[in-house]
């Protein structure tokens, strides 16, 4: 048992502000799921204590800096495991307390680790997978919101719906592009504003409108790639060594390596950032009287003292620039 405790303590070297609660909860669930596969050499009661902590709101304090991913999430997972043995710190009812106090107040007792369980608790990619899974859910939501914002912009800027016709996208049948175009076209269905400009003399719309399905669709396709990687990872065995029960073998391996998730997370960041980039360009057209087809400057009828939506537009431009920095690959 002392060897297991020394292992946990030596790896709990993270620094910085704690991870958000939602990330820690997700990592706890994923860690329990990985151990429950039966290839990590952990006892049932250890997994049950992890789930009981999750159920009763005992959330380990896990510093947000310390993992490079190549060895999985060793440092964060060590911090995640310490409260299980009555050490480290945990949040309970919003209060940061010693791990043993959190367990006691929640009516739980620390587990006494046996052979292999220290390694079983710290090996894996659960924090990376938690970020990827939660990020993917939000990114998919953003993709739908981007289509909606685009449709509204097409209406406001007296654009054409023809660039979203399915016949066009059938000639370049990338799945995300086809889906995005169909979504925008559905949102514009029956629009009286669009219909009133059927015979206008405009030759074609700006890229931010006309190419929206292509840009949104490319992001959607990357989200699908992330989905594939994350869906596999959520139910994978990423421990080292692994216990192969049927073969009666304990084998050293590299399933803990985070490269698949690292690539996926970089792709997720780039794809989400591009949704913001093209959306900001549409906002610019809406507020710029030289580009907005007769809309009031800065979308306000009381110019001068009232800057209207000028400030939100340049805040958006600032955030887009920051996104590009944050989307620089770390993999």
mmCIF file of C-alpha atoms in Angstrom:
data_model
loop_
_atom_site.group_PDB
_atom_site.id
_atom_site.type_symbol
_atom_site.label_atom_id
_atom_site.label_comp_id
_atom_site.label_asym_id
_atom_site.label_seq_id
_atom_site.Cartn_x
_atom_site.Cartn_y
_atom_site.Cartn_z
ATOM 1 C CA UNK A 1 0.000 0.000 0.000
ATOM 2 C CA UNK A 2 2.849 2.395 0.831
ATOM 3 C CA UNK A 3 4.318 1.878 -2.639
ATOM 4 C CA UNK A 4 0.967 2.801 -4.215
ATOM 5 C CA UNK A 5 0.708 5.964 -2.116
ATOM 6 C CA UNK A 6 4.254 7.005 -2.981
ATOM 7 C CA UNK A 7 3.395 6.543 -6.655
ATOM 8 C CA UNK A 8 0.349 8.817 -6.413
ATOM 9 C CA UNK A 9 2.158 11.473 -4.391
ATOM 10 C CA UNK A 10 5.160 11.576 -6.707
ATOM 11 C CA UNK A 11 3.002 12.122 -9.789
ATOM 12 C CA UNK A 12 0.744 14.780 -8.244
ATOM 13 C CA UNK A 13 2.884 17.676 -9.452
ATOM 14 C CA UNK A 14 0.389 19.879 -11.285
ATOM 15 C CA UNK A 15 0.242 23.632 -10.858
ATOM 16 C CA UNK A 16 -2.115 26.478 -11.694
ATOM 17 C CA UNK A 17 -5.792 27.117 -11.206
ATOM 18 C CA UNK A 18 -7.969 23.985 -10.831
ATOM 19 C CA UNK A 19 -9.779 22.550 -13.825
ATOM 20 C CA UNK A 20 -13.473 23.506 -14.093
ATOM 21 C CA UNK A 21 -15.869 21.168 -12.297
ATOM 22 C CA UNK A 22 -17.369 19.884 -15.545
ATOM 23 C CA UNK A 23 -13.946 18.712 -16.773
ATOM 24 C CA UNK A 24 -13.193 16.943 -13.502
ATOM 25 C CA UNK A 25 -16.613 15.269 -13.429
ATOM 26 C CA UNK A 26 -16.167 14.081 -17.014
ATOM 27 C CA UNK A 27 -12.675 12.752 -16.273
ATOM 28 C CA UNK A 28 -13.935 10.883 -13.199
ATOM 29 C CA UNK A 29 -16.660 9.217 -15.223
ATOM 30 C CA UNK A 30 -14.267 8.303 -18.025
ATOM 31 C CA UNK A 31 -11.674 6.969 -15.575
ATOM 32 C CA UNK A 32 -14.311 4.768 -13.946
ATOM 33 C CA UNK A 33 -15.430 3.534 -17.361
ATOM 34 C CA UNK A 34 -11.861 2.637 -18.333
ATOM 35 C CA UNK A 35 -11.240 0.766 -15.085
ATOM 36 C CA UNK A 36 -14.573 -1.053 -15.451
ATOM 37 C CA UNK A 37 -13.361 -2.675 -18.653
ATOM 38 C CA UNK A 38 -11.419 -5.077 -16.443
ATOM 39 C CA UNK A 39 -8.029 -4.701 -18.106
ATOM 40 C CA UNK A 40 -6.426 -2.298 -15.627
ATOM 41 C CA UNK A 41 -6.062 -4.559 -12.615
ATOM 42 C CA UNK A 42 -8.248 -2.428 -10.332
ATOM 43 C CA UNK A 43 -10.762 -3.844 -7.876
ATOM 44 C CA UNK A 44 -14.476 -3.226 -8.175
ATOM 45 C CA UNK A 45 -14.591 -1.340 -4.874
ATOM 46 C CA UNK A 46 -12.038 1.186 -6.119
ATOM 47 C CA UNK A 47 -14.203 1.997 -9.118
ATOM 48 C CA UNK A 48 -17.295 2.133 -6.913
ATOM 49 C CA UNK A 49 -15.660 4.699 -4.617
ATOM 50 C CA UNK A 50 -14.792 6.845 -7.645
ATOM 51 C CA UNK A 51 -18.426 6.722 -8.758
ATOM 52 C CA UNK A 52 -19.671 7.400 -5.226
ATOM 53 C CA UNK A 53 -17.507 10.537 -5.088
ATOM 54 C CA UNK A 54 -18.978 11.641 -8.390
ATOM 55 C CA UNK A 55 -22.496 10.942 -7.155
ATOM 56 C CA UNK A 56 -22.058 12.816 -3.863
ATOM 57 C CA UNK A 57 -20.273 15.836 -5.272
ATOM 58 C CA UNK A 58 -16.752 15.110 -4.018
ATOM 59 C CA UNK A 59 -14.679 16.682 -6.809
ATOM 60 C CA UNK A 60 -10.900 16.378 -6.530
ATOM 61 C CA UNK A 61 -8.885 19.586 -6.889
ATOM 62 C CA UNK A 62 -6.942 19.054 -10.113
ATOM 63 C CA UNK A 63 -4.459 21.741 -11.228
ATOM 64 C CA UNK A 64 -4.870 22.718 -14.871
ATOM 65 C CA UNK A 65 -1.169 22.630 -15.760
ATOM 66 C CA UNK A 66 1.058 19.592 -15.726
ATOM 67 C CA UNK A 67 0.150 17.179 -18.512
ATOM 68 C CA UNK A 68 1.919 16.999 -21.870
ATOM 69 C CA UNK A 69 -0.183 14.105 -23.118
ATOM 70 C CA UNK A 70 2.633 11.843 -24.313
ATOM 71 C CA UNK A 71 2.426 9.896 -21.054
ATOM 72 C CA UNK A 72 -1.298 10.329 -20.893
ATOM 73 C CA UNK A 73 -2.587 12.592 -18.126
ATOM 74 C CA UNK A 74 -0.332 11.346 -15.345
ATOM 75 C CA UNK A 75 -0.200 14.481 -13.189
ATOM 76 C CA UNK A 76 -3.906 15.402 -13.391
ATOM 77 C CA UNK A 77 -5.009 11.808 -12.819
ATOM 78 C CA UNK A 78 -2.744 11.558 -9.765
ATOM 79 C CA UNK A 79 -4.510 14.598 -8.292
ATOM 80 C CA UNK A 80 -7.833 12.989 -9.238
ATOM 81 C CA UNK A 81 -6.896 9.836 -7.322
ATOM 82 C CA UNK A 82 -5.489 11.351 -4.118
ATOM 83 C CA UNK A 83 -8.869 12.032 -2.422
ATOM 84 C CA UNK A 84 -9.779 8.376 -2.956
ATOM 85 C CA UNK A 85 -7.050 7.446 -0.480
ATOM 86 C CA UNK A 86 -7.868 10.327 1.866
ATOM 87 C CA UNK A 87 -5.158 12.693 0.643
ATOM 88 C CA UNK A 88 -4.995 15.732 -1.623
ATOM 89 C CA UNK A 89 -7.855 18.214 -1.758
ATOM 90 C CA UNK A 90 -11.417 18.182 -3.013
ATOM 91 C CA UNK A 91 -14.333 20.517 -3.540
ATOM 92 C CA UNK A 92 -17.519 19.692 -1.673
ATOM 93 C CA UNK A 93 -20.554 21.979 -1.761
ATOM 94 C CA UNK A 94 -18.361 24.684 -3.286
ATOM 95 C CA UNK A 95 -15.806 24.521 -0.445
ATOM 96 C CA UNK A 96 -12.194 23.465 -0.949
ATOM 97 C CA UNK A 97 -11.221 21.031 1.821
ATOM 98 C CA UNK A 98 -8.682 18.259 2.505
ATOM 99 C CA UNK A 99 -9.514 15.015 0.709
ATOM 100 C CA UNK A 100 -10.165 13.020 3.879
ATOM 101 C CA UNK A 101 -12.540 15.700 5.176
ATOM 102 C CA UNK A 102 -14.484 15.680 1.903
ATOM 103 C CA UNK A 103 -14.873 11.904 2.073
ATOM 104 C CA UNK A 104 -15.957 11.984 5.714
ATOM 105 C CA UNK A 105 -18.541 14.715 5.147
ATOM 106 C CA UNK A 106 -19.905 12.760 2.188
ATOM 107 C CA UNK A 107 -20.212 9.591 4.276
ATOM 108 C CA UNK A 108 -17.434 7.764 2.431
ATOM 109 C CA UNK A 109 -14.268 5.987 3.516
ATOM 110 C CA UNK A 110 -10.897 6.064 1.727
ATOM 111 C CA UNK A 111 -9.833 2.982 -0.170
ATOM 112 C CA UNK A 112 -6.671 1.022 0.707
ATOM 113 C CA UNK A 113 -4.856 0.515 -2.566
ATOM 114 C CA UNK A 114 -3.557 -2.913 -3.476
ATOM 115 C CA UNK A 115 -1.076 -4.115 -6.078
ATOM 116 C CA UNK A 116 -1.236 -2.295 -9.443
ATOM 117 C CA UNK A 117 -4.051 0.068 -8.382
ATOM 118 C CA UNK A 118 -1.820 3.126 -8.072
ATOM 119 C CA UNK A 119 -0.790 2.760 -11.704
ATOM 120 C CA UNK A 120 -4.353 1.952 -12.672
ATOM 121 C CA UNK A 121 -5.582 5.261 -11.310
ATOM 122 C CA UNK A 122 -3.008 7.519 -12.989
ATOM 123 C CA UNK A 123 -2.546 5.964 -16.432
ATOM 124 C CA UNK A 124 -4.840 7.145 -19.213
ATOM 125 C CA UNK A 125 -6.065 10.009 -21.378
ATOM 126 C CA UNK A 126 -9.225 10.889 -19.503
ATOM 127 C CA UNK A 127 -8.629 14.641 -19.167
ATOM 128 C CA UNK A 128 -7.784 14.992 -22.842
ATOM 129 C CA UNK A 129 -10.830 12.921 -23.726
ATOM 130 C CA UNK A 130 -13.017 15.010 -21.406
ATOM 131 C CA UNK A 131 -11.957 18.237 -23.133
ATOM 132 C CA UNK A 132 -12.503 16.681 -26.541
ATOM 133 C CA UNK A 133 -15.943 15.259 -25.753
ATOM 134 C CA UNK A 134 -17.312 18.409 -24.122
ATOM 135 C CA UNK A 135 -15.684 20.609 -26.754
ATOM 136 C CA UNK A 136 -17.208 18.567 -29.553
ATOM 137 C CA UNK A 137 -20.723 18.918 -28.122
ATOM 138 C CA UNK A 138 -20.285 22.698 -27.981
ATOM 139 C CA UNK A 139 -18.691 22.871 -31.428
ATOM 140 C CA UNK A 140 -21.604 21.010 -33.000
ATOM 141 C CA UNK A 141 -23.941 23.475 -31.319
ATOM 142 C CA UNK A 142 -21.877 26.334 -32.742
ATOM 143 C CA UNK A 143 -22.085 24.846 -36.239
ATOM 144 C CA UNK A 144 -25.875 24.919 -36.092
ATOM 145 C CA UNK A 145 -25.829 28.454 -34.675
ATOM 146 C CA UNK A 146 -23.476 29.545 -37.483
ATOM 147 C CA UNK A 147 -25.936 28.285 -40.103
ATOM 148 C CA UNK A 148 -28.732 30.168 -38.374
ATOM 149 C CA UNK A 149 -26.692 33.387 -38.182
ATOM 150 C CA UNK A 150 -25.780 32.981 -41.839
ATOM 151 C CA UNK A 151 -29.417 32.597 -42.890
ATOM 152 C CA UNK A 152 -30.370 35.723 -40.976
ATOM 153 C CA UNK A 153 -27.465 37.606 -42.556
ATOM 154 C CA UNK A 154 -28.527 36.513 -46.044
ATOM 155 C CA UNK A 155 -31.948 37.979 -45.334
ATOM 156 C CA UNK A 156 -30.633 41.236 -43.846
ATOM 157 C CA UNK A 157 -28.146 41.768 -46.682
ATOM 158 C CA UNK A 158 -30.685 40.908 -49.398
ATOM 159 C CA UNK A 159 -28.620 37.931 -50.471
ATOM 160 C CA UNK A 160 -29.509 35.038 -52.694
ATOM 161 C CA UNK A 161 -30.492 31.560 -51.623
ATOM 162 C CA UNK A 162 -29.327 30.026 -54.915
ATOM 163 C CA UNK A 163 -25.803 29.344 -53.633
ATOM 164 C CA UNK A 164 -27.351 26.880 -51.165
ATOM 165 C CA UNK A 165 -29.326 24.858 -53.728
ATOM 166 C CA UNK A 166 -28.731 21.093 -53.438
ATOM 167 C CA UNK A 167 -27.894 20.763 -57.149
ATOM 168 C CA UNK A 168 -24.754 22.830 -56.549
ATOM 169 C CA UNK A 169 -23.548 20.801 -53.612
ATOM 170 C CA UNK A 170 -24.325 17.484 -55.275
ATOM 171 C CA UNK A 171 -21.468 18.367 -57.637
ATOM 172 C CA UNK A 172 -19.063 18.591 -54.694
ATOM 173 C CA UNK A 173 -20.702 16.196 -52.258
ATOM 174 C CA UNK A 174 -18.632 16.767 -49.151
ATOM 175 C CA UNK A 175 -20.896 15.674 -46.332
ATOM 176 C CA UNK A 176 -20.512 18.735 -44.115
ATOM 177 C CA UNK A 177 -20.977 21.123 -47.026
ATOM 178 C CA UNK A 178 -24.125 19.345 -48.183
ATOM 179 C CA UNK A 179 -25.567 19.314 -44.661
ATOM 180 C CA UNK A 180 -24.789 22.970 -43.994
ATOM 181 C CA UNK A 181 -26.252 24.125 -47.305
ATOM 182 C CA UNK A 182 -29.415 22.110 -46.691
ATOM 183 C CA UNK A 183 -29.744 23.597 -43.216
ATOM 184 C CA UNK A 184 -29.399 27.191 -44.433
ATOM 185 C CA UNK A 185 -31.811 26.546 -47.293
ATOM 186 C CA UNK A 186 -34.333 25.091 -44.844
ATOM 187 C CA UNK A 187 -33.986 28.132 -42.601
ATOM 188 C CA UNK A 188 -34.629 30.450 -45.569
ATOM 189 C CA UNK A 189 -37.675 28.512 -46.749
ATOM 190 C CA UNK A 190 -40.663 30.810 -47.187
ATOM 191 C CA UNK A 191 -38.687 33.970 -46.427
ATOM 192 C CA UNK A 192 -40.630 36.970 -47.699
ATOM 193 C CA UNK A 193 -37.473 39.084 -47.525
ATOM 194 C CA UNK A 194 -35.567 36.758 -49.844
ATOM 195 C CA UNK A 195 -38.522 36.501 -52.216
ATOM 196 C CA UNK A 196 -38.791 40.292 -52.520
ATOM 197 C CA UNK A 197 -35.293 40.418 -53.988
ATOM 198 C CA UNK A 198 -35.671 37.586 -56.477
ATOM 199 C CA UNK A 199 -35.211 39.954 -59.439
ATOM 200 C CA UNK A 200 -32.592 42.357 -58.037
ATOM 201 C CA UNK A 201 -29.630 43.265 -60.250
ATOM 202 C CA UNK A 202 -26.936 41.910 -57.917
ATOM 203 C CA UNK A 203 -24.693 39.451 -59.780
ATOM 204 C CA UNK A 204 -23.453 37.467 -56.797
ATOM 205 C CA UNK A 205 -23.003 37.705 -53.054
ATOM 206 C CA UNK A 206 -19.830 38.215 -51.036
ATOM 207 C CA UNK A 207 -17.796 35.156 -50.054
ATOM 208 C CA UNK A 208 -18.985 35.342 -46.446
ATOM 209 C CA UNK A 209 -22.502 34.551 -47.717
ATOM 210 C CA UNK A 210 -21.918 32.668 -50.957
ATOM 211 C CA UNK A 211 -19.230 30.348 -49.540
ATOM 212 C CA UNK A 212 -20.800 29.849 -46.119
ATOM 213 C CA UNK A 213 -21.809 26.235 -46.747
ATOM 214 C CA UNK A 214 -18.301 25.402 -47.933
ATOM 215 C CA UNK A 215 -16.650 26.971 -44.872
ATOM 216 C CA UNK A 216 -19.206 25.755 -42.331
ATOM 217 C CA UNK A 217 -19.157 22.347 -44.019
ATOM 218 C CA UNK A 218 -15.385 22.003 -43.777
ATOM 219 C CA UNK A 219 -15.669 22.625 -40.038
ATOM 220 C CA UNK A 220 -18.470 20.086 -39.778
ATOM 221 C CA UNK A 221 -16.309 17.471 -41.516
ATOM 222 C CA UNK A 222 -13.510 18.054 -39.020
ATOM 223 C CA UNK A 223 -16.029 17.689 -36.208
ATOM 224 C CA UNK A 224 -16.943 14.277 -37.664
ATOM 225 C CA UNK A 225 -13.275 13.263 -37.550
ATOM 226 C CA UNK A 226 -13.070 14.401 -33.928
ATOM 227 C CA UNK A 227 -16.272 12.489 -33.182
ATOM 228 C CA UNK A 228 -14.758 9.258 -34.538
ATOM 229 C CA UNK A 229 -11.576 9.629 -32.481
ATOM 230 C CA UNK A 230 -13.331 10.652 -29.270
ATOM 231 C CA UNK A 231 -16.036 7.987 -29.544
ATOM 232 C CA UNK A 232 -13.337 5.308 -29.682
ATOM 233 C CA UNK A 233 -11.316 6.897 -26.876
ATOM 234 C CA UNK A 234 -14.251 7.194 -24.473
ATOM 235 C CA UNK A 235 -14.531 3.404 -24.370
ATOM 236 C CA UNK A 236 -10.871 2.500 -24.781
ATOM 237 C CA UNK A 237 -8.462 0.804 -22.381
ATOM 238 C CA UNK A 238 -5.538 3.215 -22.000
ATOM 239 C CA UNK A 239 -3.770 1.766 -18.982
ATOM 240 C CA UNK A 240 -0.166 0.540 -18.787
ATOM 241 C CA UNK A 241 0.500 -2.236 -18.204
ATOM 242 C CA UNK A 242 -2.703 -3.900 -19.349
ATOM 243 C CA UNK A 243 -4.071 -7.086 -17.829
ATOM 244 C CA UNK A 244 -5.086 -9.501 -20.593
ATOM 245 C CA UNK A 245 -7.251 -11.854 -18.588
ATOM 246 C CA UNK A 246 -7.948 -14.428 -21.304
ATOM 247 C CA UNK A 247 -4.240 -14.734 -22.093
ATOM 248 C CA UNK A 248 -3.195 -14.601 -18.441
ATOM 249 C CA UNK A 249 -0.685 -11.892 -19.303
ATOM 250 C CA UNK A 250 0.399 -8.509 -17.966
ATOM 251 C CA UNK A 251 1.743 -6.516 -20.917
ATOM 252 C CA UNK A 252 3.508 -3.190 -21.235
ATOM 253 C CA UNK A 253 2.081 -1.006 -24.019
ATOM 254 C CA UNK A 254 1.580 2.524 -25.309
ATOM 255 C CA UNK A 255 -2.202 2.978 -25.344
ATOM 256 C CA UNK A 256 -1.798 5.866 -22.916
ATOM 257 C CA UNK A 257 -0.199 8.039 -25.608
ATOM 258 C CA UNK A 258 -2.354 11.057 -26.391
ATOM 259 C CA UNK A 259 -1.363 11.672 -30.031
ATOM 260 C CA UNK A 260 -4.753 10.686 -31.554
ATOM 261 C CA UNK A 261 -6.569 13.039 -29.196
ATOM 262 C CA UNK A 262 -3.985 15.785 -29.652
ATOM 263 C CA UNK A 263 -4.522 15.849 -33.410
ATOM 264 C CA UNK A 264 -8.285 15.763 -32.889
ATOM 265 C CA UNK A 265 -8.188 18.639 -30.389
ATOM 266 C CA UNK A 266 -6.084 20.780 -32.722
ATOM 267 C CA UNK A 267 -8.527 20.074 -35.547
ATOM 268 C CA UNK A 268 -11.446 20.932 -33.254
ATOM 269 C CA UNK A 269 -9.875 24.283 -32.345
ATOM 270 C CA UNK A 270 -9.168 25.206 -35.974
ATOM 271 C CA UNK A 271 -12.628 24.221 -37.159
ATOM 272 C CA UNK A 272 -14.385 26.188 -34.413
ATOM 273 C CA UNK A 273 -12.161 29.223 -35.022
ATOM 274 C CA UNK A 274 -13.123 29.264 -38.703
ATOM 275 C CA UNK A 275 -16.808 29.405 -37.840
ATOM 276 C CA UNK A 276 -16.014 32.580 -35.911
ATOM 277 C CA UNK A 277 -13.862 34.033 -38.701
ATOM 278 C CA UNK A 278 -16.510 33.916 -41.408
ATOM 279 C CA UNK A 279 -19.234 34.984 -38.977
ATOM 280 C CA UNK A 280 -17.270 38.123 -38.075
ATOM 281 C CA UNK A 281 -16.958 38.992 -41.775
ATOM 282 C CA UNK A 282 -20.740 38.865 -42.088
ATOM 283 C CA UNK A 283 -21.075 41.154 -39.074
ATOM 284 C CA UNK A 284 -18.690 43.591 -40.770
ATOM 285 C CA UNK A 285 -20.915 43.693 -43.841
ATOM 286 C CA UNK A 286 -23.967 44.339 -41.694
ATOM 287 C CA UNK A 287 -22.491 47.339 -39.881
ATOM 288 C CA UNK A 288 -20.558 48.855 -42.810
ATOM 289 C CA UNK A 289 -22.818 51.198 -44.843
ATOM 290 C CA UNK A 290 -20.607 50.702 -47.899
ATOM 291 C CA UNK A 291 -21.360 46.985 -47.905
ATOM 292 C CA UNK A 292 -24.771 46.573 -46.269
ATOM 293 C CA UNK A 293 -27.136 47.377 -49.147
ATOM 294 C CA UNK A 294 -28.866 50.319 -47.490
ATOM 295 C CA UNK A 295 -28.841 49.297 -43.840
ATOM 296 C CA UNK A 296 -28.144 52.199 -41.452
ATOM 297 C CA UNK A 297 -24.500 52.687 -40.528
ATOM 298 C CA UNK A 298 -23.564 50.526 -37.550
ATOM 299 C CA UNK A 299 -27.199 49.349 -37.497
ATOM 300 C CA UNK A 300 -28.395 52.374 -35.589
ATOM 301 C CA UNK A 301 -30.762 55.115 -36.700
ATOM 302 C CA UNK A 302 -29.240 57.522 -34.183
ATOM 303 C CA UNK A 303 -25.618 57.842 -35.307
ATOM 304 C CA UNK A 304 -23.031 60.185 -33.878
ATOM 305 C CA UNK A 305 -23.419 59.842 -30.150
ATOM 306 C CA UNK A 306 -24.689 56.278 -30.577
ATOM 307 C CA UNK A 307 -22.053 53.957 -32.050
ATOM 308 C CA UNK A 308 -24.628 51.179 -32.548
ATOM 309 C CA UNK A 309 -23.038 47.823 -33.263
ATOM 310 C CA UNK A 310 -19.616 49.211 -34.191
ATOM 311 C CA UNK A 311 -18.090 48.138 -30.883
ATOM 312 C CA UNK A 312 -19.496 44.560 -30.935
ATOM 313 C CA UNK A 313 -18.076 44.196 -34.459
ATOM 314 C CA UNK A 314 -14.561 45.174 -33.499
ATOM 315 C CA UNK A 315 -14.731 43.105 -30.328
ATOM 316 C CA UNK A 316 -15.605 40.189 -32.617
ATOM 317 C CA UNK A 317 -12.620 41.032 -34.824
ATOM 318 C CA UNK A 318 -10.382 41.061 -31.751
ATOM 319 C CA UNK A 319 -11.680 37.668 -30.621
ATOM 320 C CA UNK A 320 -11.161 36.188 -34.081
ATOM 321 C CA UNK A 321 -7.511 37.284 -33.964
ATOM 322 C CA UNK A 322 -7.136 35.719 -30.530
ATOM 323 C CA UNK A 323 -8.770 32.516 -31.786
ATOM 324 C CA UNK A 324 -6.065 32.173 -34.447
ATOM 325 C CA UNK A 325 -3.380 32.288 -31.773
ATOM 326 C CA UNK A 326 -5.225 29.810 -29.566
ATOM 327 C CA UNK A 327 -5.755 27.461 -32.519
ATOM 328 C CA UNK A 328 -2.007 27.172 -33.131
ATOM 329 C CA UNK A 329 -1.283 23.407 -33.051
ATOM 330 C CA UNK A 330 0.029 21.905 -29.826
ATOM 331 C CA UNK A 331 0.063 18.305 -31.079
#
